[in-house]
Short mmCIF file of C-alpha atoms in Angstrom, two decimals:
data_model
loop_
_atom_site.label_atom_id
_atom_site.label_comp_id
_atom_site.label_asym_id
_atom_site.label_seq_id
_atom_site.Cartn_x
_atom_site.Cartn_y
_atom_site.Cartn_z
CA TYR L 221 12.54 -6.74 8.75
CA ARG L 222 9.48 -8.53 10.00
CA ASP L 223 9.77 -10.95 7.09
CA LEU L 224 11.82 -11.39 3.91
CA HIS L 225 11.47 -13.89 1.04
CA THR L 226 13.77 -14.17 -1.97
CA PHE L 227 13.40 -15.93 -5.30
CA GLU L 228 15.85 -16.14 -8.20
CA LEU L 229 14.43 -15.70 -11.70
CA GLN L 230 16.13 -17.00 -14.83
CA ALA L 231 16.34 -13.50 -16.33
CA PRO L 232 15.98 -9.88 -15.20
CA THR L 233 12.44 -8.58 -14.91
CA ARG L 234 11.16 -5.01 -15.02
CA LEU L 235 7.55 -5.57 -13.91
CA ILE L 236 5.44 -7.25 -11.24
CA GLU L 237 1.67 -7.61 -11.58
CA TRP L 238 -0.89 -9.02 -9.17
CA ALA L 239 -3.26 -11.49 -10.86
CA ARG L 240 -6.20 -13.63 -9.78
CA GLY L 241 -6.02 -15.43 -6.45
CA SER L 242 -3.13 -13.23 -5.24
CA ARG L 243 -0.90 -14.73 -7.92
CA VAL L 244 2.09 -12.72 -9.11
CA CYS L 245 2.99 -12.30 -12.79
CA VAL L 246 6.53 -11.41 -13.87
CA ALA L 247 8.22 -11.24 -17.27
CA GLY L 248 11.72 -10.89 -18.64
CA TYR L 249 13.13 -8.27 -20.97
CA GLY L 250 15.99 -7.97 -23.40
CA ARG L 251 16.79 -11.59 -24.20
CA SER L 252 17.07 -12.51 -27.86
CA ASP L 253 16.23 -16.20 -27.33
CA GLY L 254 12.85 -15.64 -25.70
CA ASN L 255 11.58 -13.82 -22.63
CA GLU L 256 9.73 -15.76 -19.95
CA ILE L 257 6.28 -14.79 -18.70
CA LEU L 258 5.59 -16.54 -15.39
CA GLN L 259 2.69 -16.73 -12.99
CA LEU L 260 3.97 -17.44 -9.49
CA ILE L 261 2.22 -18.69 -6.38
CA PRO L 262 3.49 -16.59 -3.45
CA PRO L 263 4.68 -18.16 -0.18
CA PRO L 264 1.75 -19.19 2.05
CA THR L 265 2.43 -16.35 4.48
CA LEU L 266 1.54 -13.85 1.73
CA LEU L 267 -1.77 -15.53 0.93
CA THR L 268 -3.29 -14.74 4.32
CA LYS L 269 -4.49 -11.31 5.35
CA GLU L 270 -2.97 -11.59 8.80
CA THR L 271 0.74 -12.07 9.48
CA GLN L 272 1.37 -15.69 10.42
CA GLY L 273 4.14 -17.31 12.39
CA LEU L 274 6.91 -19.51 11.03
CA CYS L 275 6.00 -21.39 7.86
CA PRO L 276 8.02 -24.31 6.44
CA GLU L 277 7.37 -23.22 2.83
CA ARG L 278 8.97 -19.84 2.11
CA ASP L 279 9.53 -19.94 -1.67
CA PHE L 280 7.52 -18.84 -4.67
CA LYS L 281 6.32 -21.63 -6.94
CA VAL L 282 5.95 -21.39 -10.71
CA GLU L 283 2.32 -22.18 -11.55
CA CYS L 284 2.42 -21.60 -15.31
CA GLY L 285 4.47 -19.80 -17.92
CA GLY L 286 5.15 -18.96 -21.53
CA PHE L 287 7.68 -17.28 -23.81
CA SER L 288 7.55 -13.96 -25.63
CA GLU L 289 9.67 -13.39 -28.73
CA ARG L 290 9.98 -9.70 -27.87
CA PRO L 291 11.10 -8.00 -24.63
CA VAL L 292 8.22 -7.45 -22.18
CA TYR L 293 8.37 -3.89 -20.85
CA SER L 294 4.81 -3.73 -19.52
CA LEU L 295 2.35 -6.40 -18.40
CA LYS L 296 -1.18 -6.05 -17.07
CA TYR L 297 -3.71 -8.61 -15.93
CA VAL L 298 -7.19 -7.97 -17.39
CA PRO L 299 -9.62 -8.03 -14.42
CA ASP L 300 -12.41 -10.65 -14.43
CA THR L 301 -10.73 -12.61 -17.25
CA SER L 302 -7.86 -15.07 -17.67
CA LEU L 303 -6.06 -12.73 -20.06
CA LEU L 304 -2.79 -10.80 -19.86
CA VAL L 305 -1.76 -7.85 -22.03
CA THR L 306 1.89 -7.07 -22.68
CA SER L 307 3.88 -4.51 -24.64
CA GLY L 308 7.49 -3.88 -25.53
CA PRO L 309 9.89 -2.88 -28.30
CA PRO L 310 10.19 -2.50 -31.21
CA ASP L 311 6.75 -0.85 -31.68
CA SER L 312 3.58 0.14 -29.82
CA SER L 313 1.53 -2.98 -30.58
CA LEU L 314 0.03 -5.09 -27.77
CA GLN L 315 0.24 -8.82 -27.22
CA ILE L 316 -2.71 -10.76 -25.74
CA TRP L 317 -2.05 -13.90 -23.65
CA GLN L 318 -4.31 -16.60 -22.21
CA VAL L 319 -3.49 -17.97 -18.77
CA SER L 320 -4.37 -21.64 -19.08
CA ALA L 321 -6.79 -23.56 -16.90
CA GLU L 322 -5.75 -25.53 -13.83
CA ASP L 323 -4.96 -28.66 -15.85
CA SER L 324 -2.27 -26.86 -17.87
CA ASP L 325 0.89 -24.96 -17.00
CA VAL L 326 1.07 -22.90 -20.20
CA ILE L 327 0.52 -19.19 -20.73
CA LYS L 328 -0.49 -19.17 -24.40
CA PHE L 329 -0.03 -16.35 -26.89
CA VAL L 330 -3.42 -15.44 -28.40
CA SER L 331 -2.98 -12.50 -30.76
CA THR L 332 -1.34 -9.17 -31.52
CA LEU L 333 -3.31 -5.94 -31.24
CA ALA L 334 -1.79 -3.60 -33.81
CA THR L 335 -2.22 0.15 -33.39
CA GLU L 336 -2.48 2.79 -36.06
CA ASN L 337 0.79 4.37 -37.17
CA ASP L 338 2.80 2.38 -34.64
CA THR L 339 5.85 2.28 -36.92
CA GLY L 340 8.66 4.23 -35.32
CA GLN L 341 6.72 4.69 -32.08
CA SER L 342 8.13 3.60 -28.74
CA TRP L 343 6.57 0.74 -26.78
CA ALA L 344 3.08 1.34 -25.44
CA LYS L 345 2.28 2.04 -21.79
CA ILE L 346 -0.83 0.14 -20.71
CA ALA L 347 -3.54 0.03 -18.03
CA THR L 348 -6.57 -2.24 -17.71
CA ILE L 349 -10.04 -2.10 -16.17
CA SER L 350 -13.18 -4.20 -16.27
CA ALA L 351 -15.88 -1.84 -14.99
CA LYS L 352 -18.00 -1.81 -18.17
CA ALA L 353 -16.09 -4.43 -20.17
CA PRO L 354 -12.50 -5.72 -20.26
CA TRP L 355 -10.71 -2.62 -21.53
CA VAL L 356 -7.06 -1.79 -22.12
CA LEU L 357 -5.84 1.82 -22.15
CA HIS L 358 -2.69 2.11 -24.22
CA GLY L 359 -0.41 4.51 -26.04
CA SER L 360 3.18 5.58 -26.51
CA ARG L 361 2.56 9.29 -27.15
CA LEU L 362 -0.02 11.82 -26.01
CA ASP L 363 -1.68 11.92 -29.44
CA ARG L 364 -1.76 8.12 -29.71
CA VAL L 365 -3.80 7.22 -26.60
CA GLN L 366 -6.81 4.97 -27.01
CA ILE L 367 -9.00 2.44 -25.21
CA THR L 368 -9.63 -0.94 -26.83
CA GLU L 369 -12.08 -3.61 -25.74
CA VAL L 370 -9.78 -6.59 -25.28
CA GLU L 371 -12.01 -9.44 -26.42
CA SER L 372 -13.70 -7.76 -29.43
CA ARG L 373 -10.74 -5.46 -30.31
CA LYS L 374 -13.23 -2.63 -30.73
CA ASN L 375 -11.89 0.90 -30.32
CA VAL L 376 -13.81 2.54 -27.48
CA TYR L 377 -12.04 5.89 -27.17
CA THR L 378 -9.27 7.97 -28.74
CA ALA L 379 -7.84 10.95 -26.86
CA ALA L 380 -7.80 14.34 -28.53
CA SER L 381 -4.45 16.10 -28.23
CA ARG L 382 -2.33 18.41 -30.31
CA GLY L 383 0.78 17.40 -28.44
CA SER L 384 2.94 14.41 -29.29
CA GLU L 385 5.05 14.11 -26.15
CA GLU L 386 6.21 10.63 -25.22
CA LEU L 387 4.23 9.06 -22.39
CA SER L 388 5.84 7.65 -19.26
CA GLY L 389 2.60 6.30 -17.79
CA LEU L 390 -1.18 6.23 -17.88
CA ALA L 391 -3.95 5.04 -15.57
CA PHE L 392 -7.68 4.64 -15.14
CA LEU L 393 -8.91 6.76 -12.22
CA ASP L 394 -12.36 5.22 -12.74
CA CYS L 395 -14.30 3.81 -15.69
CA ASN L 396 -14.71 7.28 -17.22
CA THR L 397 -11.60 9.22 -16.16
CA LEU L 398 -8.05 8.76 -17.45
CA LEU L 399 -4.76 10.19 -16.24
CA LEU L 400 -1.82 10.56 -18.62
CA CYS L 401 1.76 11.45 -17.68
CA CYS L 402 4.36 12.56 -20.23
CA SER L 403 8.07 11.93 -19.77
CA THR L 404 8.44 15.73 -19.44
CA GLY L 405 6.22 15.61 -16.33
CA ARG L 406 3.16 17.05 -18.05
CA LEU L 407 0.02 15.61 -16.46
CA CYS L 408 -3.30 15.44 -18.37
CA LEU L 409 -6.82 14.39 -17.38
CA ALA L 410 -9.25 12.99 -19.93
CA ASP L 411 -12.93 12.07 -19.72
CA ILE L 412 -14.07 9.42 -22.20
CA ARG L 413 -17.58 10.92 -22.17
CA GLN L 414 -16.06 14.10 -23.64
CA PRO L 415 -13.65 12.92 -26.35
CA GLN L 416 -12.42 16.42 -27.18
CA SER L 417 -11.50 17.35 -23.60
CA LEU L 418 -7.97 17.04 -22.27
CA VAL L 419 -7.24 19.00 -19.09
CA GLU L 420 -3.63 19.75 -18.14
CA ALA L 421 -2.60 19.77 -14.49
CA THR L 422 0.04 22.02 -12.96
CA PRO L 423 3.41 21.70 -14.72
CA VAL L 424 6.39 20.35 -12.83
CA PRO L 425 9.18 22.66 -11.63
CA SER L 426 11.63 23.37 -14.41
CA ALA L 427 15.25 22.35 -14.03
CA PRO L 428 18.35 22.76 -16.22
CA GLY L 429 19.19 19.83 -18.42
CA SER L 430 17.03 16.95 -19.54
CA GLU L 431 14.85 15.62 -16.73
CA LEU L 432 12.50 12.66 -17.14
CA TRP L 433 9.44 11.90 -15.02
CA CYS L 434 7.17 9.04 -14.03
CA MET L 435 3.95 8.99 -12.00
CA GLY L 436 2.19 6.90 -9.37
CA THR L 437 -1.54 6.82 -8.61
CA ARG L 438 -3.10 5.31 -5.55
CA GLN L 439 -4.65 1.92 -6.25
CA GLY L 440 -7.12 0.01 -4.10
CA ALA L 441 -8.46 3.09 -2.28
CA GLN L 442 -12.12 2.52 -3.10
CA ALA L 443 -13.23 4.66 -0.15
CA LEU L 444 -11.83 7.76 -1.85
CA GLU L 445 -13.24 9.61 -4.81
CA PRO L 446 -10.87 9.20 -7.78
CA SER L 447 -10.37 12.96 -8.04
CA SER L 448 -9.26 13.15 -4.40
CA GLN L 449 -6.50 10.58 -4.77
CA PRO L 450 -3.12 12.35 -4.80
CA VAL L 451 -0.86 11.78 -7.78
CA ALA L 452 2.89 11.46 -7.21
CA ARG L 453 5.41 12.45 -9.87
CA LEU L 454 9.08 11.44 -9.58
CA SER L 455 11.91 12.91 -11.65
CA SER L 456 15.23 11.40 -12.64
CA ARG L 457 16.90 14.07 -10.47
CA GLY L 458 15.08 12.95 -7.34
CA LEU L 459 12.33 15.59 -7.19
CA LEU L 460 8.94 14.35 -5.98
CA THR L 461 5.68 16.28 -6.37
CA LEU L 462 2.22 15.46 -5.01
CA THR L 463 -0.82 16.85 -6.83
CA ASP L 464 -4.48 16.93 -5.78
CA LEU L 465 -6.48 16.56 -8.98
CA ARG L 466 -9.33 18.59 -7.49
CA LYS L 467 -7.00 21.60 -7.46
CA THR L 468 -4.44 21.16 -10.19
CA SER L 469 -3.20 24.75 -10.19
CA GLU L 470 -0.79 24.12 -7.30
CA PHE L 471 1.27 21.40 -5.65
CA LEU L 472 -0.05 19.56 -2.63
CA ALA L 473 3.56 18.88 -1.61
CA LEU L 474 7.07 19.09 -3.01
CA ALA L 475 10.14 17.23 -1.74
CA LYS L 476 13.55 15.93 -2.72
CA VAL L 477 14.42 12.28 -2.25
CA GLY L 478 17.97 11.14 -1.69
CA VAL L 479 19.41 9.58 -4.83
CA PRO L 480 23.03 8.47 -5.31
CA SER L 481 23.66 10.03 -8.72
CA PRO L 482 20.85 12.19 -10.13
CA GLY L 483 20.78 12.13 -13.91
CA SER L 484 18.65 11.99 -17.01
CA ALA L 485 18.22 8.19 -17.16
CA ALA L 486 14.72 7.10 -16.20
CA GLU L 487 14.35 3.61 -17.64
CA PHE L 488 13.44 2.03 -14.30
CA LEU L 489 12.04 4.97 -12.31
CA CYS L 490 9.14 3.79 -10.15
CA VAL L 491 6.97 5.57 -7.57
CA SER L 492 3.91 3.93 -6.01
CA TRP L 493 1.38 4.63 -3.27
CA ALA L 494 0.68 2.09 -0.52
CA PRO L 495 -2.90 0.86 -1.07
CA ALA L 496 -3.43 -0.07 2.59
CA LEU L 497 -1.28 2.49 4.44
CA GLU L 498 -2.40 6.10 4.34
CA GLY L 499 0.14 8.62 3.04
CA TYR L 500 3.00 6.19 2.37
CA LEU L 501 4.78 5.77 -0.95
CA ALA L 502 7.85 3.93 -2.24
CA VAL L 503 10.54 5.02 -4.71
CA SER L 504 13.05 2.95 -6.69
CA GLY L 505 15.03 2.88 -9.94
CA PHE L 506 18.13 4.85 -8.94
CA ASP L 507 20.23 2.00 -7.48
CA GLY L 508 19.79 -1.34 -5.70
CA THR L 509 17.48 0.02 -2.99
CA VAL L 510 13.79 0.80 -2.43
CA HIS L 511 12.96 3.83 -0.23
CA VAL L 512 9.69 4.14 1.68
CA TYR L 513 8.43 7.61 2.71
CA ASP L 514 5.65 8.93 4.93
CA THR L 515 4.28 11.97 3.07
CA GLN L 516 1.75 13.10 5.70
CA SER L 517 4.04 15.83 7.05
CA TRP L 518 5.30 17.06 3.67
CA ASP L 519 4.74 20.64 2.52
CA SER L 520 5.63 22.68 -0.57
CA SER L 521 9.08 23.74 0.66
CA GLY L 522 10.94 21.25 -1.53
CA ARG L 523 13.29 20.16 1.25
CA GLU L 524 14.88 16.72 1.36
CA ALA L 525 12.68 13.98 2.80
CA GLU L 526 13.94 11.25 5.11
CA PRO L 527 12.79 7.70 4.35
CA VAL L 528 11.13 5.66 7.10
CA PHE L 529 12.70 2.50 5.67
CA VAL L 530 15.26 1.52 3.02
CA HIS L 531 15.33 -1.98 1.52
CA LYS L 532 18.96 -2.77 0.62
CA GLY L 533 18.60 -6.50 -0.06
CA HIS L 534 19.21 -6.31 -3.80
CA ALA L 535 22.30 -4.13 -3.34
CA PHE L 536 23.79 -6.78 -1.04
CA GLY L 537 23.19 -9.46 -3.65
CA GLY L 538 26.56 -8.75 -5.21
CA ALA L 539 27.71 -7.53 -8.62
CA GLY L 540 26.41 -9.14 -11.76
CA GLY L 541 28.44 -10.53 -14.63
CA SER L 542 29.25 -7.02 -15.84
CA GLY L 543 30.67 -6.09 -12.44
CA ASP L 544 27.93 -3.54 -11.81
CA LEU L 545 25.85 -3.60 -8.66
CA PRO L 546 22.23 -4.75 -9.09
CA LEU L 547 19.67 -2.09 -10.01
CA VAL L 548 16.08 -2.33 -8.81
CA THR L 549 13.90 -2.38 -11.93
CA VAL L 550 10.45 -2.32 -10.29
CA HIS L 551 8.55 -2.60 -7.01
CA THR L 552 4.91 -2.95 -6.01
CA TRP L 553 2.88 -3.07 -2.78
CA HIS L 554 0.91 -6.02 -1.46
CA LEU L 555 -2.77 -5.25 -1.91
CA GLN L 556 -3.84 -6.14 1.66
CA LYS L 557 -0.74 -6.28 3.86
CA PRO L 558 0.07 -2.62 4.70
CA ARG L 559 3.89 -2.78 4.91
CA THR L 560 4.63 -5.63 2.50
CA LEU L 561 6.33 -4.90 -0.84
CA LEU L 562 7.69 -6.90 -3.76
CA SER L 563 10.75 -5.74 -5.68
CA ALA L 564 12.85 -7.08 -8.55
CA ALA L 565 16.31 -6.24 -9.86
CA ASN L 566 18.26 -6.64 -13.07
CA ASP L 567 20.21 -9.57 -11.61
CA GLY L 568 17.04 -11.70 -11.62
CA SER L 569 16.37 -11.42 -7.88
CA LEU L 570 12.77 -11.13 -6.65
CA HIS L 571 12.26 -10.04 -3.02
CA VAL L 572 9.19 -9.86 -0.82
CA TRP L 573 9.68 -7.93 2.40
CA ASP L 574 7.78 -6.51 5.35
CA TRP L 575 9.46 -3.94 7.55
CA VAL L 576 8.89 -3.35 11.25
CA GLN L 577 7.16 -0.03 11.95
CA PRO L 578 9.37 2.24 14.14
CA CYS L 579 8.14 2.89 17.66
CA GLY L 580 5.73 5.80 17.97
CA LYS L 581 4.34 5.32 14.47
CA CYS L 582 0.92 3.94 13.57
#
């Protein structure tokens, strides 16, 4: 490691979100007596664009916080506002939160955004953007996807689909283009200027048994056209596909990632592109580790890929109260520092780490 910071949360978290001023938002899940939503100030070394030397202050600090009565499975900061949007069981409704001003340390609940026919639906996946107005893209199933203007609650767009597959993720590619990923691996493109259009990308390779998928899109790559940004899909059996949305009829690359016990569970599967390091992505959700891969030499052979780095810090944290080893629930990349990542585990540990690039690599 070049650097490693650790912070112990009061409860397990399954999400990490960058907010204004390089703040970090985290939230708990599963507790019956209230789940914390916290906004943390990172260590000073993470607030500078260049790597600094030794710093006496190495901990995160809690800047403000609040409590949610329901588990928080997804949390997104609404750009250009002081609002947060969360979702979680038992339905697909959204919760709106106000991050208080500097003279207060409270994250205040504002309102609930109910969705049509959300009874019996799973929790909503969400994405936010503020290109035209503060919008939230949300939905639990392919035929329940819509865009809502956060402040006015006005419905801006509803996707047209005959399918009702459960969604594992969704994203804005730009202010007009949406990307939807089903838990089956089905990938769909939608254009809000053409409400009746829903274009399906190449299907994932079929495999025996139930296999669940998640996706990762490249964020922060403003120099690239949205359609040229590769989309990564990761399966619960450790298969990883890369797709170029300009040519969806074939795979850009196909590889297998080493996982300890491939199975059908996909609750914490996570794959993400490095925003400031070309061709690198990270994978987690199978055990207490985070694997980083360089995809630039990958092809469509489907052979096993070797990671350039493996973060094992959570696995070395010891077994929890149940005796099980910690499981990484989520990870995310620093927006400016190329090789810096944040990761959290179900034992409440939050790690920030920066690995040393091997010799001979850029």
